[in-house]
Short mmCIF file of C-alpha atoms in Angstrom, two decimals:
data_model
loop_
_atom_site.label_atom_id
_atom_site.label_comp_id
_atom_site.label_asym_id
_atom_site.label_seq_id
_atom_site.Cartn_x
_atom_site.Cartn_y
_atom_site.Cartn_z
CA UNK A 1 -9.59 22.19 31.07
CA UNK A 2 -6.70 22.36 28.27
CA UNK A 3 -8.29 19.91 25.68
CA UNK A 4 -11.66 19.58 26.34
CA UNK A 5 -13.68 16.89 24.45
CA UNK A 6 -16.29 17.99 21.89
CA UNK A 7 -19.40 16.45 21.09
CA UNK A 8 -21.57 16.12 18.10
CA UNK A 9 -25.17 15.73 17.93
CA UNK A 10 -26.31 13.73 15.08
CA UNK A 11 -30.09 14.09 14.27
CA UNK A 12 -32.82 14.24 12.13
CA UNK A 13 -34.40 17.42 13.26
CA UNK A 14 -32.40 20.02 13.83
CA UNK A 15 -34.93 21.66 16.12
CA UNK A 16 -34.83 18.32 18.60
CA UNK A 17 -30.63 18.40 18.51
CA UNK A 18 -30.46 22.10 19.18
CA UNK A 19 -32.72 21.92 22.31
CA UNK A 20 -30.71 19.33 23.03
CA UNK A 21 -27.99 21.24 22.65
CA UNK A 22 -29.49 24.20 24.67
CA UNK A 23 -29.79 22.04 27.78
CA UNK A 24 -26.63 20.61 28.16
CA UNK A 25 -25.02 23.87 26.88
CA UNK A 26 -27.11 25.23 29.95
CA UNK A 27 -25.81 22.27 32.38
CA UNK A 28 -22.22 22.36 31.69
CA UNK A 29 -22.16 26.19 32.02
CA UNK A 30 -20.62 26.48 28.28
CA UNK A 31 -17.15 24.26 29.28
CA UNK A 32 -17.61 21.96 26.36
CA UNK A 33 -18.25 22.71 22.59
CA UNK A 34 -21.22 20.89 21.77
CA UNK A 35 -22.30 21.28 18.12
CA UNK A 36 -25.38 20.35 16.28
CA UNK A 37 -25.30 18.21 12.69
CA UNK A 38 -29.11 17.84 12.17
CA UNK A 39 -31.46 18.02 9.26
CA UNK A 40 -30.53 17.89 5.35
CA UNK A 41 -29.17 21.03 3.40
CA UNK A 42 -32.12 21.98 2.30
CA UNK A 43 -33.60 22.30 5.79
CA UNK A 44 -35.71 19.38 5.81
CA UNK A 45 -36.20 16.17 8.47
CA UNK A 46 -32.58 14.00 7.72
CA UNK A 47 -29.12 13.71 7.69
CA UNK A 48 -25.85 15.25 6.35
CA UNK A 49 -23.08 13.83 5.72
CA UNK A 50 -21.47 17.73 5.34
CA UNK A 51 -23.26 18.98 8.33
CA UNK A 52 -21.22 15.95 10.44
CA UNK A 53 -18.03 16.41 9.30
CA UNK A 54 -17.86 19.98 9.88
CA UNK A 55 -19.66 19.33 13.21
CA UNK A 56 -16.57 17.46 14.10
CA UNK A 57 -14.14 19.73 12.81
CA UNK A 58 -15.87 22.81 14.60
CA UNK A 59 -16.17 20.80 17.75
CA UNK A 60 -12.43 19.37 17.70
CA UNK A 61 -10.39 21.41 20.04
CA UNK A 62 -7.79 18.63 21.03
CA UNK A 63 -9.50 16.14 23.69
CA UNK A 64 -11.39 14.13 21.05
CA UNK A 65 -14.52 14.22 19.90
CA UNK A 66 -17.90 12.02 20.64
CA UNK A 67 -19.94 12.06 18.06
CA UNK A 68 -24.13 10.80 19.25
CA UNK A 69 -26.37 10.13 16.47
CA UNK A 70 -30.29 9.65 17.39
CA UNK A 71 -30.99 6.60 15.06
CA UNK A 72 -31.16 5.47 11.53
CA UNK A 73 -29.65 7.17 9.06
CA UNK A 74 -27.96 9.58 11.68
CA UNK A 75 -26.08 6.37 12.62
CA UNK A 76 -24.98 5.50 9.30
CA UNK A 77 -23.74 9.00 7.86
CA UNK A 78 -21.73 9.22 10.92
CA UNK A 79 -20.11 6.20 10.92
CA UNK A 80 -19.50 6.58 6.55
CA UNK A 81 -17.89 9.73 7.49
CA UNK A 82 -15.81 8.21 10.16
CA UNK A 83 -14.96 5.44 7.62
CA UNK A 84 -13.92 8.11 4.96
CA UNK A 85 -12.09 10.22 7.21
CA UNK A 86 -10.60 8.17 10.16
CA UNK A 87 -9.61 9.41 13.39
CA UNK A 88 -8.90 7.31 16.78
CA UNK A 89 -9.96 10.58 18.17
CA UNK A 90 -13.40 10.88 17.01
CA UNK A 91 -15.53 7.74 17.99
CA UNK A 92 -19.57 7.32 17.15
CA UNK A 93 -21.14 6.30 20.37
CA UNK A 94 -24.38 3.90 20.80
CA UNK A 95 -26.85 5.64 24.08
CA UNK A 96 -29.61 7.58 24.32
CA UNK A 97 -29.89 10.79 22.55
CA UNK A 98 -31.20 12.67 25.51
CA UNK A 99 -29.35 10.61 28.38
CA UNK A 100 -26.36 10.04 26.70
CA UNK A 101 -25.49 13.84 25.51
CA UNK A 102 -26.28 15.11 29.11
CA UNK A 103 -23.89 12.43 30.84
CA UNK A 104 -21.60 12.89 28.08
CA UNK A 105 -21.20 16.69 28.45
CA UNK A 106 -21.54 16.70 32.08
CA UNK A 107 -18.52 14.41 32.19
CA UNK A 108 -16.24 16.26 29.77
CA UNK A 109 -17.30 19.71 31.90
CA UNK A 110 -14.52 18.03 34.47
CA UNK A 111 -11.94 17.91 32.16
CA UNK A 112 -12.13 14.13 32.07
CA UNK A 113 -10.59 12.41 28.71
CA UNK A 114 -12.54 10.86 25.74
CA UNK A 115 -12.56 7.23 27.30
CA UNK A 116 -14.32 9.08 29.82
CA UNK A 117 -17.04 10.52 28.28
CA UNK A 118 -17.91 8.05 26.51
CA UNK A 119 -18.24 5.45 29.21
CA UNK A 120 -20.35 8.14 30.89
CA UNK A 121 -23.02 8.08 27.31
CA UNK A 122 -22.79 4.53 27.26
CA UNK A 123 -23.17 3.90 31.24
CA UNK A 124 -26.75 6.85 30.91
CA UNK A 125 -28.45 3.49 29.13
CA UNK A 126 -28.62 2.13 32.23
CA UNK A 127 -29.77 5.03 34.50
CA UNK A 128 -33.48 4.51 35.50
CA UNK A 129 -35.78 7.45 35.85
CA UNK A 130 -37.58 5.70 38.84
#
């Protein structure tokens, strides 16, 4: 995999994104840089605006980057950032946290392209658990 594509997880807590994190870090064997923007500076439940755009710096390594907010305000500081700093390369995507990031990373662990992956998070909306 040349350029793989990174992905972003945009949350609230940073504890919930970096389990998150953990397990797909665990199911992709490492292939993909997946990195965490969760929580406010000062540690507390929220969002930065700082911790996503470096997130998407430190997870660009040439294939794009998917950026997947949880909700809320996650949702709207990515999108502001992609606003102030655009890039057909990075792209917010609307699917489940959990769902989402695991098809997401699974998918770019083949080398597949942005388009790709993020077809895959949107597409794990639809996946039922029984």
């Amino acid at each position: 995999m040349d350029e793989p594509v990174g992905i972003v997880l945009v949350s609230h807590s940073a504890a919930l994104a970096s389990g998150l994190a953990d397990l797909v870090g665990e199911l992709s064997g490492g292939a993909v840089p997946v990195l965490v923007a969760a929580g406010t500076d000062e540690g507390r439940i929220g969002t930065s605006y700082d911790r996503v755009r470096q997130a998407i710096s430190d997870a660009s390594q040439g294939g794009g980057v998917l950026i997947l907010p949880d909700l809320g305000s996650s949702v709207l500081i990515s999108r502001t950032v992609l606003e102030d700093h655009p890039d057909p390369s990075v792209v917010v995507v609307d699917a489940p946290f959990v769902e989402g990031a695991v098809a997401a990373t699974l998918t770019a662990s083949t080398g597949a392209d942005l388009t790709a992956v993020v077809t895959a998070a949107e597409e794990a909306r639809h996946v039922r658990k029984f």
